[in-house]
Every structure is written in C-alpha cells, then in structure tokens.
PDB file of C-alpha atoms in Angstrom:
ATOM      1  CA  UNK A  72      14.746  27.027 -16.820  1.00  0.00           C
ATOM      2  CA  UNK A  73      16.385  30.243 -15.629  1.00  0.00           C
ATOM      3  CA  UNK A  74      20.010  28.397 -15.235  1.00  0.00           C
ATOM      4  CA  UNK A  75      21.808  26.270 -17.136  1.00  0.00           C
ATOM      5  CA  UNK A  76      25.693  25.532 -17.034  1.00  0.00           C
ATOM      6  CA  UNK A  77      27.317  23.309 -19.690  1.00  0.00           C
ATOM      7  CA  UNK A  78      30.251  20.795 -18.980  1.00  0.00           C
ATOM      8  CA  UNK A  79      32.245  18.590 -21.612  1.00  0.00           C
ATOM      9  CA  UNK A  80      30.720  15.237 -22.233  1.00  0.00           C
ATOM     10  CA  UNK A  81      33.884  13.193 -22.452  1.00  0.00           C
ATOM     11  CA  UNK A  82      36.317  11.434 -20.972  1.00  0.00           C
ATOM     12  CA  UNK A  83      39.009  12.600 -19.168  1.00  0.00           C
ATOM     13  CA  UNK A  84      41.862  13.303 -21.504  1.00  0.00           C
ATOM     14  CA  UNK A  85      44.041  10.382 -22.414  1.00  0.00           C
ATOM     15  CA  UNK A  86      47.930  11.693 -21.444  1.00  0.00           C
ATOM     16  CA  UNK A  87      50.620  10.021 -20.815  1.00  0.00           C
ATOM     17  CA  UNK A  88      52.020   8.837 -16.813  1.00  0.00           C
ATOM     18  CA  UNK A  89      53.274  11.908 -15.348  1.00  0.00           C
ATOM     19  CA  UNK A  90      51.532  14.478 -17.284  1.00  0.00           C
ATOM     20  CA  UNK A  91      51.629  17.726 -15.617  1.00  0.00           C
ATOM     21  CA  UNK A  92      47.606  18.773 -16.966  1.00  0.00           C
ATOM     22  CA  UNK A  93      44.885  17.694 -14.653  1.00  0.00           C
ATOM     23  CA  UNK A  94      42.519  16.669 -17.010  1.00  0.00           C
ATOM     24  CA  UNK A  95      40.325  14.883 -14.012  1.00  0.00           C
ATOM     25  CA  UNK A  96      39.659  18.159 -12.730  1.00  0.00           C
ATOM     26  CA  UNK A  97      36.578  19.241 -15.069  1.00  0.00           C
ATOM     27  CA  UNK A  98      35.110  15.727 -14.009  1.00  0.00           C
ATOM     28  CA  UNK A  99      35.605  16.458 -10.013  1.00  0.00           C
ATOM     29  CA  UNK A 100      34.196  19.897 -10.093  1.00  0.00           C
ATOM     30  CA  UNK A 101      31.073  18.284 -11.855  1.00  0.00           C
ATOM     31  CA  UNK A 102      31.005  16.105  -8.998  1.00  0.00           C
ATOM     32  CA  UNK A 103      31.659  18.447  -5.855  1.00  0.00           C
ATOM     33  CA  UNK A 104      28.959  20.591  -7.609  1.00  0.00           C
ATOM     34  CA  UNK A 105      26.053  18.125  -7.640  1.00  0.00           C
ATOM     35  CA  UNK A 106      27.290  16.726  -4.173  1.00  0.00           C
ATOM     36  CA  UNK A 107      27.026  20.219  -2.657  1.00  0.00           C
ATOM     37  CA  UNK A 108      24.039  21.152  -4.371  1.00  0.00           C
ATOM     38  CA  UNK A 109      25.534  23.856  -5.832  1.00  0.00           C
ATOM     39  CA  UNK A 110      24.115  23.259  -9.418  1.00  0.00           C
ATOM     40  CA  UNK A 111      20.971  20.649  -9.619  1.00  0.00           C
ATOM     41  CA  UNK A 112      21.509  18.106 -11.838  1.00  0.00           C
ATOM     42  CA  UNK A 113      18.582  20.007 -14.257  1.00  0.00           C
ATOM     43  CA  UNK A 114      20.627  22.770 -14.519  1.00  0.00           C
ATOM     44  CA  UNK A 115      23.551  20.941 -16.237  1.00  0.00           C
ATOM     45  CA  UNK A 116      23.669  20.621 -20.320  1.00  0.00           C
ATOM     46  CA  UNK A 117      25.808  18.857 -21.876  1.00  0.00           C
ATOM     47  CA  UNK A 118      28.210  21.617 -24.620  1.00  0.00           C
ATOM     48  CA  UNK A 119      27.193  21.515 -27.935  1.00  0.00           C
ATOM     49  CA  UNK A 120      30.337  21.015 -30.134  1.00  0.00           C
ATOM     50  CA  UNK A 121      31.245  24.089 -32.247  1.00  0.00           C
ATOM     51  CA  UNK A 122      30.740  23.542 -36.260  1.00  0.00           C
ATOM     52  CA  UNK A 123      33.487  23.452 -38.384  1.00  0.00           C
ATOM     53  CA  UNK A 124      32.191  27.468 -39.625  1.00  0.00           C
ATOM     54  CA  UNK A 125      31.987  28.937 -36.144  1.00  0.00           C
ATOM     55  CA  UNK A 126      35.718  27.667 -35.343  1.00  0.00           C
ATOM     56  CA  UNK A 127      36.572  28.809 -38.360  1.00  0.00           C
ATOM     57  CA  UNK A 128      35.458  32.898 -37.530  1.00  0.00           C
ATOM     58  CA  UNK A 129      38.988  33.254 -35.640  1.00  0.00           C
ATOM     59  CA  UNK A 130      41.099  29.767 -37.094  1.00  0.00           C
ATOM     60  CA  UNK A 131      42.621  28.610 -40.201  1.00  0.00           C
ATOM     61  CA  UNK A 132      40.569  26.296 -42.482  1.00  0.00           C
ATOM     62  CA  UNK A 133      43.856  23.983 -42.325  1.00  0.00           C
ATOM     63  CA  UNK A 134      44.399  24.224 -38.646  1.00  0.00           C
ATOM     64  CA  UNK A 135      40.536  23.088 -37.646  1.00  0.00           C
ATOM     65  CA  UNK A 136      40.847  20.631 -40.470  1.00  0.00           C
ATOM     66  CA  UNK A 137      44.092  19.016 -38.746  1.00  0.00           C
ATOM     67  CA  UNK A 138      42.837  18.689 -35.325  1.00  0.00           C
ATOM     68  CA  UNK A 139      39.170  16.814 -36.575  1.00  0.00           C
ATOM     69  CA  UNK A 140      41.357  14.431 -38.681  1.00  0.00           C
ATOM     70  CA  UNK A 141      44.477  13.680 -35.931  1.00  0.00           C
ATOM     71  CA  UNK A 142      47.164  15.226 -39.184  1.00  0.00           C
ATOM     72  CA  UNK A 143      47.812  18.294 -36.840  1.00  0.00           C
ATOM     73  CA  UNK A 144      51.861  18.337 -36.900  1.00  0.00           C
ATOM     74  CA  UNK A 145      53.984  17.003 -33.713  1.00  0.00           C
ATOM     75  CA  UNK A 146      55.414  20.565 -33.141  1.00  0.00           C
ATOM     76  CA  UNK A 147      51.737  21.953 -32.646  1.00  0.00           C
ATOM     77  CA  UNK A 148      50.695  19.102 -30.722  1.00  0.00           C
ATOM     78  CA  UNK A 149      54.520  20.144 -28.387  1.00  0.00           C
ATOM     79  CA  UNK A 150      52.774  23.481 -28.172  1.00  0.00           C
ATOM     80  CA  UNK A 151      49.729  22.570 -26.958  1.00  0.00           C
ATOM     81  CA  UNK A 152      51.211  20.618 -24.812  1.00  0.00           C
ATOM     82  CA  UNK A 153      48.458  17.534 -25.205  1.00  0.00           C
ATOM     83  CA  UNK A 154      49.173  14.930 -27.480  1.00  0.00           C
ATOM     84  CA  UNK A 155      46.470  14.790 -30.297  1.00  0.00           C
ATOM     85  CA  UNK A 156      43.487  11.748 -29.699  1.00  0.00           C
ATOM     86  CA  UNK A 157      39.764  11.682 -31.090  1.00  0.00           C
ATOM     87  CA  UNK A 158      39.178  12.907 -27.394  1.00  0.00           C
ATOM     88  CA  UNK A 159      41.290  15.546 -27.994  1.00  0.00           C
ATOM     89  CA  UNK A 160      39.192  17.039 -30.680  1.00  0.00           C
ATOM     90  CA  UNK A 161      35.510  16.213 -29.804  1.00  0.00           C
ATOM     91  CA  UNK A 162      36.612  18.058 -25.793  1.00  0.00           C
ATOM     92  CA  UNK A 163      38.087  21.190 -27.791  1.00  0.00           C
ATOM     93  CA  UNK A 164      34.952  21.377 -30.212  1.00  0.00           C
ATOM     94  CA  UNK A 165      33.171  21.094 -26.840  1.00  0.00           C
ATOM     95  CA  UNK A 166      34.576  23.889 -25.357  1.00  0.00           C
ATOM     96  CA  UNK A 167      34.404  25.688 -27.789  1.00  0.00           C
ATOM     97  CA  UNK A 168      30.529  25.207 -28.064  1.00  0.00           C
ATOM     98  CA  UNK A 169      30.007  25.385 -24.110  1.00  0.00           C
ATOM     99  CA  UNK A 170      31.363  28.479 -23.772  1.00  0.00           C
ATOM    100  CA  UNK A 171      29.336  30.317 -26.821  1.00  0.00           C
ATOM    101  CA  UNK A 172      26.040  28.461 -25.748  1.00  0.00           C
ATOM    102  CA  UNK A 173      27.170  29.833 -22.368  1.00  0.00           C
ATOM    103  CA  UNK A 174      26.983  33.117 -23.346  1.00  0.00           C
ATOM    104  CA  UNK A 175      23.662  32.167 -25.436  1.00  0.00           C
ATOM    105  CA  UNK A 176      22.026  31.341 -22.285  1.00  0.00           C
ATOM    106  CA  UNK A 177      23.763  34.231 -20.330  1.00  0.00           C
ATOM    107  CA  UNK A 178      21.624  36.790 -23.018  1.00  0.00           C
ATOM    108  CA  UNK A 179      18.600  35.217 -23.142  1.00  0.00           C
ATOM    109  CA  UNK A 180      18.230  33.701 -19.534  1.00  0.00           C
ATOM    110  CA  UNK A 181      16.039  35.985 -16.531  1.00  0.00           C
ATOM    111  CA  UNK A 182      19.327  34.584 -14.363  1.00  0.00           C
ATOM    112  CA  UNK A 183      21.453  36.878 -16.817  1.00  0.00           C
ATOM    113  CA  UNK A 184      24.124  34.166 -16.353  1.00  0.00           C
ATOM    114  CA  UNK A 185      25.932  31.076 -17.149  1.00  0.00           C
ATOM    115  CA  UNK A 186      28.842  29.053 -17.668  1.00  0.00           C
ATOM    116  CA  UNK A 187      30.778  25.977 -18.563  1.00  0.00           C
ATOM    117  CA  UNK A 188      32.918  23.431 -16.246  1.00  0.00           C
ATOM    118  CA  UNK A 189      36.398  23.810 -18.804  1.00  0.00           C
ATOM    119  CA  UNK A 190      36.955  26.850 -21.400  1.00  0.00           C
ATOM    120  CA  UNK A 191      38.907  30.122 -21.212  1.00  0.00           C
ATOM    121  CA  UNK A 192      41.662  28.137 -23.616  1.00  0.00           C
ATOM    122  CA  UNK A 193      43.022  31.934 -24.446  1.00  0.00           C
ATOM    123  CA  UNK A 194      46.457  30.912 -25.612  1.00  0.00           C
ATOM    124  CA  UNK A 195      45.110  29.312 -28.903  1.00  0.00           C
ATOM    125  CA  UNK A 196      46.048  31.011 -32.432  1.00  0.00           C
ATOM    126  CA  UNK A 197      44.283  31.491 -35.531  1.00  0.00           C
ATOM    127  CA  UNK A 198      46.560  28.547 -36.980  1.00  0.00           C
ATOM    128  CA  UNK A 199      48.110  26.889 -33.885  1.00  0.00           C
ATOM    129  CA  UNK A 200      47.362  25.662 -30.498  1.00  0.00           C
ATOM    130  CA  UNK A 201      49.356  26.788 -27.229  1.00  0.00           C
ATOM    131  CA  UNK A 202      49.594  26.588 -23.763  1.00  0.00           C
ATOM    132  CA  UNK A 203      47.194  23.828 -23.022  1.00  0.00           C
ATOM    133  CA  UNK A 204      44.510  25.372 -25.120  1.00  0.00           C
ATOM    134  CA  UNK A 205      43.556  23.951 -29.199  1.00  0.00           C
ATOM    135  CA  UNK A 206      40.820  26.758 -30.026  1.00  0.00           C
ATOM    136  CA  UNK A 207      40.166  29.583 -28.552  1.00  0.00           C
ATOM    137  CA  UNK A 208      36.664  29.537 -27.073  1.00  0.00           C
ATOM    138  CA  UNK A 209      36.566  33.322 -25.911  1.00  0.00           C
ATOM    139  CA  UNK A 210      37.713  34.507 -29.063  1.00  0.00           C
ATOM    140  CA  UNK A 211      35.099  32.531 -31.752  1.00  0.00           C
ATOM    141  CA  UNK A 212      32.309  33.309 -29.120  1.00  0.00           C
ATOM    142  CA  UNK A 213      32.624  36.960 -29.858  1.00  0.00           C
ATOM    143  CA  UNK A 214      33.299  36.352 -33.420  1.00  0.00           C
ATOM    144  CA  UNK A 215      30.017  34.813 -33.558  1.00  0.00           C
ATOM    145  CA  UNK A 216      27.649  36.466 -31.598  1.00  0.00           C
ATOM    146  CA  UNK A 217      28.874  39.786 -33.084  1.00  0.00           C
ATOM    147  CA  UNK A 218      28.439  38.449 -36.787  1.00  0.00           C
ATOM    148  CA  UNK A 219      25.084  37.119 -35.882  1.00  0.00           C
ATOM    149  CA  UNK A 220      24.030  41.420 -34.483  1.00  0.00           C
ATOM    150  CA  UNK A 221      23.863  38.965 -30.961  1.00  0.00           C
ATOM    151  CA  UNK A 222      25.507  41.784 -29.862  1.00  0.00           C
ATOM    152  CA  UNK A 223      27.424  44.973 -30.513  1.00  0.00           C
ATOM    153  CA  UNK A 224      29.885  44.897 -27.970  1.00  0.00           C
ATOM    154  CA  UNK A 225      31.913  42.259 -25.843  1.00  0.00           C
ATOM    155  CA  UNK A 226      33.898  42.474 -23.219  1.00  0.00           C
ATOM    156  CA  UNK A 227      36.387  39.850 -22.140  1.00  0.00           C
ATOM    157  CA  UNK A 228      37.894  39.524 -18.577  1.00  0.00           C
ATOM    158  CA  UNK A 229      40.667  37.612 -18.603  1.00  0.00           C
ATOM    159  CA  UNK A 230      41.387  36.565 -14.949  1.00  0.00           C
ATOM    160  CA  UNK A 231      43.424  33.385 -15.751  1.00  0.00           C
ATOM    161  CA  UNK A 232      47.183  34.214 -13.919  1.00  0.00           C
ATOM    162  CA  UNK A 233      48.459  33.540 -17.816  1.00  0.00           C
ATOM    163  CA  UNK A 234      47.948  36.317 -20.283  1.00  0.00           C
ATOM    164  CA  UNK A 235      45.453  35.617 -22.683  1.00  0.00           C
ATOM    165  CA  UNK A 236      47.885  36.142 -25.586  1.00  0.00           C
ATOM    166  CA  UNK A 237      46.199  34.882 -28.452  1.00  0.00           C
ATOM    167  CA  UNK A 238      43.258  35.766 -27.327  1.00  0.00           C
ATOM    168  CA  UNK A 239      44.513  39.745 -27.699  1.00  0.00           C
ATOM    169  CA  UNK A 240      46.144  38.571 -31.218  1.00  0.00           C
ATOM    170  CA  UNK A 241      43.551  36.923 -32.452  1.00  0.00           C
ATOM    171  CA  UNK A 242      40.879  40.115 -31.870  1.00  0.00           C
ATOM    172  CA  UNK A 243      43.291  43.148 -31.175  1.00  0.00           C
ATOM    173  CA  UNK A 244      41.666  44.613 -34.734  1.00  0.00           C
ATOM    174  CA  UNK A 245      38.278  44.696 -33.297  1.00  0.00           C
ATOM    175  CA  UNK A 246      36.855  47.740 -31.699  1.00  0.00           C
ATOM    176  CA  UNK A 247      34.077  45.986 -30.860  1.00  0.00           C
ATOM    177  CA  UNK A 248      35.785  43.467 -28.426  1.00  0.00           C
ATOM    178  CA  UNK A 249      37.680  44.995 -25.484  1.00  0.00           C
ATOM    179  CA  UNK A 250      40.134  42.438 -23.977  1.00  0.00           C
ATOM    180  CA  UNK A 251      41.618  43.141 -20.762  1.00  0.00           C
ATOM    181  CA  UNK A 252      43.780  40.600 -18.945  1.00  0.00           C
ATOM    182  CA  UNK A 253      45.012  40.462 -15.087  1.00  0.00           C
ATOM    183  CA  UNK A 254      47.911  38.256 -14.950  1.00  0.00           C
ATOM    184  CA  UNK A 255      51.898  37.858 -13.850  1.00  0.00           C
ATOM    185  CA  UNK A 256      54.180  39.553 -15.089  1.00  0.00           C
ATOM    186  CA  UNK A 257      56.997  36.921 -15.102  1.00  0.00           C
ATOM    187  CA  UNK A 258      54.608  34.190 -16.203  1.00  0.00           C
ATOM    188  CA  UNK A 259      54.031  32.236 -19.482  1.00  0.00           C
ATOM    189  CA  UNK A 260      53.719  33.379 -22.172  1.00  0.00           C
ATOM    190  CA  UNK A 261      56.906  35.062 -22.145  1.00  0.00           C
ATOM    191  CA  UNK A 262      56.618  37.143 -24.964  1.00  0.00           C
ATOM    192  CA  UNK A 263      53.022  38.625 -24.358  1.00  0.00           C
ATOM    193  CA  UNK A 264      50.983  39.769 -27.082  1.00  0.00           C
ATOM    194  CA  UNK A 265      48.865  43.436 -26.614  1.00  0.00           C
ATOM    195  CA  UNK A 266      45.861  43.292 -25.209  1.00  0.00           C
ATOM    196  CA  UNK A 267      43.120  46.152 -24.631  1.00  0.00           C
ATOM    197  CA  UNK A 268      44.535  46.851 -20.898  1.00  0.00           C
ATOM    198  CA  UNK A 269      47.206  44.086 -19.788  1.00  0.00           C
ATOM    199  CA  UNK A 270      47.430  45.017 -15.449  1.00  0.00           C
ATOM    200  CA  UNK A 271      50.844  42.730 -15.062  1.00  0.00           C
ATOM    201  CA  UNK A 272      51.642  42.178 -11.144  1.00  0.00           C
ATOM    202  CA  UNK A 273      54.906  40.834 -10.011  1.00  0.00           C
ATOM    203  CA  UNK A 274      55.219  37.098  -8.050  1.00  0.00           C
ATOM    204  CA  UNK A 275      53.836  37.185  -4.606  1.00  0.00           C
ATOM    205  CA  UNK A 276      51.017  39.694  -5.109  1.00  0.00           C
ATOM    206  CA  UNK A 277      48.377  39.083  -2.502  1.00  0.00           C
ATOM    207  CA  UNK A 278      45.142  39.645  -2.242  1.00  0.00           C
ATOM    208  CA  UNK A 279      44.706  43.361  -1.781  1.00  0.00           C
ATOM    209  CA  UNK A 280      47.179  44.294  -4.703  1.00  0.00           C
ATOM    210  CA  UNK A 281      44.814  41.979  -6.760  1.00  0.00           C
ATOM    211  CA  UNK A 282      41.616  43.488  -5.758  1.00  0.00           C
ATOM    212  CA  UNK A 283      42.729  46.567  -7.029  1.00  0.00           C
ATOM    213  CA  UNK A 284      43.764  45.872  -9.947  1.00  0.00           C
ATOM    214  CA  UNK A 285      40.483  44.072 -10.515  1.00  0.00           C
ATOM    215  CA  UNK A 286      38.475  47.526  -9.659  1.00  0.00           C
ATOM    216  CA  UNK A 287      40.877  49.231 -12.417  1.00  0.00           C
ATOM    217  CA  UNK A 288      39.818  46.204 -14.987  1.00  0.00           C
ATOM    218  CA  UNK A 289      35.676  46.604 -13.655  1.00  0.00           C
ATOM    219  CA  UNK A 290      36.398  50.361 -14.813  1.00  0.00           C
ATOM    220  CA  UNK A 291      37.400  50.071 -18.023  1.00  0.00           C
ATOM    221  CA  UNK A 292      34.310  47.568 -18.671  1.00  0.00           C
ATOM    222  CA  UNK A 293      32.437  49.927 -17.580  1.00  0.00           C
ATOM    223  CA  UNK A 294      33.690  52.574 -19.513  1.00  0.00           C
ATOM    224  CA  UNK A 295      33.483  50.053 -22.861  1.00  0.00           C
ATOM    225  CA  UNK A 296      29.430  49.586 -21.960  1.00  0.00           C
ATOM    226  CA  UNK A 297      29.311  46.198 -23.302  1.00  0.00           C
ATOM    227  CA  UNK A 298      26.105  44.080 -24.088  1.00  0.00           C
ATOM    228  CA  UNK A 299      27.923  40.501 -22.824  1.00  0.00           C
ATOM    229  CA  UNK A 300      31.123  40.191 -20.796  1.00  0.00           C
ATOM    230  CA  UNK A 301      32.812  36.880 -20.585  1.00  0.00           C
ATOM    231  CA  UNK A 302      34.565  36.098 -17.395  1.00  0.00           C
ATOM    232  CA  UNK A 303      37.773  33.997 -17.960  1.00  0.00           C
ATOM    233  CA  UNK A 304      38.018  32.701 -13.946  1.00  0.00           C
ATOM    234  CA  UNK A 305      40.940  31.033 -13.537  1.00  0.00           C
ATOM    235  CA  UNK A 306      41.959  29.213 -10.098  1.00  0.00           C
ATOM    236  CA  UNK A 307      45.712  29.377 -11.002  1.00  0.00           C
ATOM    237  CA  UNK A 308      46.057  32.873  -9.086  1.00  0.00           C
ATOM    238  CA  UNK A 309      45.674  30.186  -5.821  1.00  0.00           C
ATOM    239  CA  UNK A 310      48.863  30.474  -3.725  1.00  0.00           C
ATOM    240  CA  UNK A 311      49.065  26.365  -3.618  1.00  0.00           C
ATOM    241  CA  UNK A 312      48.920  26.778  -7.408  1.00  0.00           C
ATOM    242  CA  UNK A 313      52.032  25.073  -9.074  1.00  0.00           C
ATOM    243  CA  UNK A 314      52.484  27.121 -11.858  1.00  0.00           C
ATOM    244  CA  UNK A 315      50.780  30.607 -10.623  1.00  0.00           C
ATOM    245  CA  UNK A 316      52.983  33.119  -8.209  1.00  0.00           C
ATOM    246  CA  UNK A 317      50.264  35.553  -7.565  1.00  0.00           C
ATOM    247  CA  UNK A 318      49.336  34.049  -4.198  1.00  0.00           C
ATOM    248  CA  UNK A 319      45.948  34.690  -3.538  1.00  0.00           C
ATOM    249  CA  UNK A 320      43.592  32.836  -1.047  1.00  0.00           C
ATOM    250  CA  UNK A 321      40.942  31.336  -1.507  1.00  0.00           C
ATOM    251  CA  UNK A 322      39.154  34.199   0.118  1.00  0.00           C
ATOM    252  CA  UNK A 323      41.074  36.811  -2.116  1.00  0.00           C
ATOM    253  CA  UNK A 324      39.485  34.185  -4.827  1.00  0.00           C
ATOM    254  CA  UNK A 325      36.172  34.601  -3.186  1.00  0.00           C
ATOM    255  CA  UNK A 326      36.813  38.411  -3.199  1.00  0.00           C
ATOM    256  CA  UNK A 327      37.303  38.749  -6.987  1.00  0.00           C
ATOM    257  CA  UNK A 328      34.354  36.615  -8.228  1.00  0.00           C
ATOM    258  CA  UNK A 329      32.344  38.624  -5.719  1.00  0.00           C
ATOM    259  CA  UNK A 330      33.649  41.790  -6.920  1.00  0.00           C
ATOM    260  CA  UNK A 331      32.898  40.832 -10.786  1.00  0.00           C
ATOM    261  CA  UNK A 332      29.256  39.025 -10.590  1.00  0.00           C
ATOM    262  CA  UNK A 333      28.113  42.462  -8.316  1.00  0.00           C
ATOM    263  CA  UNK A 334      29.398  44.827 -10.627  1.00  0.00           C
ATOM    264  CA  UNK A 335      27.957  42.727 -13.515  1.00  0.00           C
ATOM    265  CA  UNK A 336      24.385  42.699 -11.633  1.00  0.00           C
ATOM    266  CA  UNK A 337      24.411  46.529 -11.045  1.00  0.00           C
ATOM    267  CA  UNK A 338      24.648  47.100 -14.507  1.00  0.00           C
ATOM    268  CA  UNK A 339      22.426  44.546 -15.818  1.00  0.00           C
ATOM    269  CA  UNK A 340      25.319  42.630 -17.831  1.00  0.00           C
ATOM    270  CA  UNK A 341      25.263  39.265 -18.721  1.00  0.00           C
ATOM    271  CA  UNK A 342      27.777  37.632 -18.096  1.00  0.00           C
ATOM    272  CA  UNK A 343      29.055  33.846 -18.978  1.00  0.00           C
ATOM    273  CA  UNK A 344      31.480  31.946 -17.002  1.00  0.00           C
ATOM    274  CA  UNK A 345      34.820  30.031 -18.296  1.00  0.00           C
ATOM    275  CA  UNK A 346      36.829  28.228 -15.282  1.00  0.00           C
ATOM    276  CA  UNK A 347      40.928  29.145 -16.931  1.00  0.00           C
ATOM    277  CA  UNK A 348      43.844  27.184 -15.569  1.00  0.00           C
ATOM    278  CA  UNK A 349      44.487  25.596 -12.422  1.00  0.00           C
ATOM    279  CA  UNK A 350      47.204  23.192 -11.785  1.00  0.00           C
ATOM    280  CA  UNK A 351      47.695  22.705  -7.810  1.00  0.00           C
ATOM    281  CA  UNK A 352      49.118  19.146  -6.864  1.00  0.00           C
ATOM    282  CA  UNK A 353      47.129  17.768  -5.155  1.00  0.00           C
ATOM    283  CA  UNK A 354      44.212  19.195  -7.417  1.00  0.00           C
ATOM    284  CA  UNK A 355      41.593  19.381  -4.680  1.00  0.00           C
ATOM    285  CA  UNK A 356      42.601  23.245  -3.702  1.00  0.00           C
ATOM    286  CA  UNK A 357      42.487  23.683  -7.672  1.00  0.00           C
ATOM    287  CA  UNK A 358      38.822  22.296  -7.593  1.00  0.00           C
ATOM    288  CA  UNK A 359      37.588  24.543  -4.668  1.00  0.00           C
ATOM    289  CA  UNK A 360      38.208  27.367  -6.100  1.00  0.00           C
ATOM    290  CA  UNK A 361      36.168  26.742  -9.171  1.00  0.00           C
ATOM    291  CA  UNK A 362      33.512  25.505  -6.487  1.00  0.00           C
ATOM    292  CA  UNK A 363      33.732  28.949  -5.249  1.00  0.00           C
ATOM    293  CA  UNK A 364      33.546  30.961  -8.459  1.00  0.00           C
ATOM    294  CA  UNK A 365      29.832  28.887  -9.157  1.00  0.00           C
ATOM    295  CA  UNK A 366      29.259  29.488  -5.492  1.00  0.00           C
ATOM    296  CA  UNK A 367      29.281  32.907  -5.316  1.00  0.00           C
ATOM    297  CA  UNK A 368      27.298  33.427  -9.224  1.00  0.00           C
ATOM    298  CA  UNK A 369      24.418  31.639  -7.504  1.00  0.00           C
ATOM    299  CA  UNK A 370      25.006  33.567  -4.278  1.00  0.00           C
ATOM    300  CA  UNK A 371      25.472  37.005  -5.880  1.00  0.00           C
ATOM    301  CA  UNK A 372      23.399  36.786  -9.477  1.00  0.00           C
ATOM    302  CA  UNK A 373      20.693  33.897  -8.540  1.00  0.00           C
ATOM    303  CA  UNK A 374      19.683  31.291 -10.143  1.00  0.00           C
TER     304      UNK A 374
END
C-alpha cells in the first residue's frame, strides 16, 4: 500500500468537566476523514506504542518509568496539564510510536509521505511533561532513526503557534537535527528555549506575514538538505483558535500546507505529518483545519 496514516487506538482522554483540552478531537478528524473520503479506511493503521528504549533516546529512565506505572508526581502531571490515567500512558506511548512509524512509512513508501491523527507533543522534556504534551514524539523519532543510520539528517518544522521548546532543548546539541519553529511571540511558553531558527510574529499576524515567514523556514530546510523532514501542523494558528493570536484563515492554513508538501515534492523529501495544537470552542473549525492539512498531502504529494 503506497499510504498509510496512523491514529491512536484509544479512548478519548478521561479529564475532568470543564477541561480546556479537546481530547474528542483526534476521534472527529478520524471520522470527517473516512466520511469525506479523504483517507480509505485501508489506509489507516493503528500507532504502534513506542518501547520503553526508544522513549528512552531523549527521556529519563525515571520519568518513562513514572508515567507506565501512574507514580509520575502531581506537579508534573500540573504541567502537563492532563491528569495521569492508564489512558494517559498507552495514548502518549502511541504517539510516540505513530509519529516514528510515520516517518517509517514516509521513507520507505512510493507516496514519500505519511502521518498520524495526534503527535507534535513538542513541549515535553527529557524528565518532565509540559504544555499538554508527556513525550516528545518529534524529538525520539529523530533520535531513533538517526541511531538506527535511517538517516543522516532531519529536519523538523515546527508550525504549531507554540514554540516547540523542548523540542529545541531536548536536541539543540545535535548537528544532525535542524529545528526551526514558526510561532507567537507573546505565546506560551514564556520563557522559550533556542531553537535552530525561531521566526516569532507578533498577535494578529495574518496570512501574508505568515507565508513569508514560512518561505524563510522552506529556505533554511533547504539549505540543511535533509533525508526526512517532519512537519509539526498545528491548527492553533486559526483565527477562531482560543489560545492562538496569529489569525490565519483557513485559506492562509490551506496556503502553508500547500506551500510545505510542494516544496517537499520538488525535492524529493519525505516528509511525515504530526497535527500540533488546536483548541477552538466549538472544536469543529479546529477539526477542519486538520481536514485540510490531509487534504492538501493527498492533493499535492498523492497517495
């Protein structure tokens, strides 16, 4: 099969009433993607769930041992945000596992692509969670496929309106990783971490200021000549988004995966897909935009 795109098999999250994460949201883009025909049910996998030794290329022993057995402390669990559950810890070994057999299937697939419905949890430490995010699913994918000679050179793109802050800690050593990250300025976190090439843009940047920062990010890719790029999406750059500021369209949204999947099928790149935040109320404009993003893969890089 030329395509295949993973998705967590699990429930939704268990959170409390009130809970400001959408945890539905994975499930309903599954959904409006079958219903539109978008992906065909044979193209969907189920992730794998990353081994204990793959999580631990970029994470503490202690750390990955605390979130399999539920004794990770309450003020990690307050930084995550998510209260700990067996959920909890099967979804984050699954996205950790979609988004490097993502990328797997991205290097060896004719399509030269694929993805996974969750992922791009780039706030997550070597020892500690943040921001939503337990491991960081970017970061141990590189780890990985560099230690395995998979490749010689990634390059992460880091679209998510957050700054992918442990994501820069966690590889900033490596030469062999370029991360570059498009987000606000005035966002979370609020003390950002170094990345590669951070392009910060203040609240209320539109669509055209966006596009070009995304050319000056598609240059220095290019410049790095990497074997695998992996594309951190992100939907929270949405205008209706409740905790973006960038205020793109959904055409501007449209724009920027277009702009990414042609530049990555000029060069011959592979590239594999993580969806980022999102977190309109209600979640539906959230959900079309990571309809879009698989849209316009299939549309731009085939299937």
């Amino acid at each position: 099969m030329a395509l295949t795109v993973l998705y967590p098999d699990t429930p939704d999250l268990p959170l409390p009433d009130g809970h400001r994460f959408p945890a539905q949201k994975y499930r309903l883009l599954r959904d409006a993607l079958l219903a539109r025909g978008i992906i065909r049910p044979e193209e969907l996998e189920a992730s794998p769930e990353a081994t204990a030794l793959e999580l631990l290329s970029v994470h503490t022993a202690e750390y990955v041992a605390s979130i399999a057995d539920g004794t990770v402390s309450e003020q990690i669990q307050k930084s995550i945000g998510l209260p700990w559950s067996p959920v909890l810890a099967r979804r984050s070994r699954m996205t950790v596992g979609g988004t490097l057999a993502a990328a797997r299937h991205a290097l060896s697939s004719p399509a030269g692509w694929s993805g996974q419905l969750a992922g791009g949890t780039h706030h997550a430490y070597s020892g500690h969670g943040a921001g939503f995010c337990t491991f960081n699913d970017v970061a141990v994918t590189s780890a990985v496929l560099l230690a395995e000679d998979a490749v010689d050179r990634v390059a992460i793109l880091d679209c998510d309106v957050h700054q992918g802050d442990g994501t820069a800690a966690l590889l900033a050593p490596r030469a062999d990783v370029l991360t570059v990250s498009i987000h606000g300025a005035n966002n979370y976190p609020f003390e950002k971490q170094r990345s590669d090439l951070d392009i910060a843009l203040g609240d209320g940047a539109g669509d055209k200021a966006y596009e070009h920062a995304l050319v000056d990010a598609l240059e220095a890719v290019a410049a790095f000549q990497p074997d695998l790029m992996l594309y951190i999406s992100g939907a929270d750059i949405l205008a209706k988004d409740r905790l973006g500021r960038l205020a793109l369209t959904h055409e501007g949204l449209a724009a920027r995966d277009a702009l990414v999947f042609q530049f990555a099928r000029r060069r011959g790149l592979p590239v594999a897909i993580a969806i980022g935040g999102g977190y309109a109320r209600p979640i539906d404009a959230t959900v079309e935009g990571y309809v879009q993003t698989f849209r316009t893969a299939v549309d731009v890089l085939g299937r």
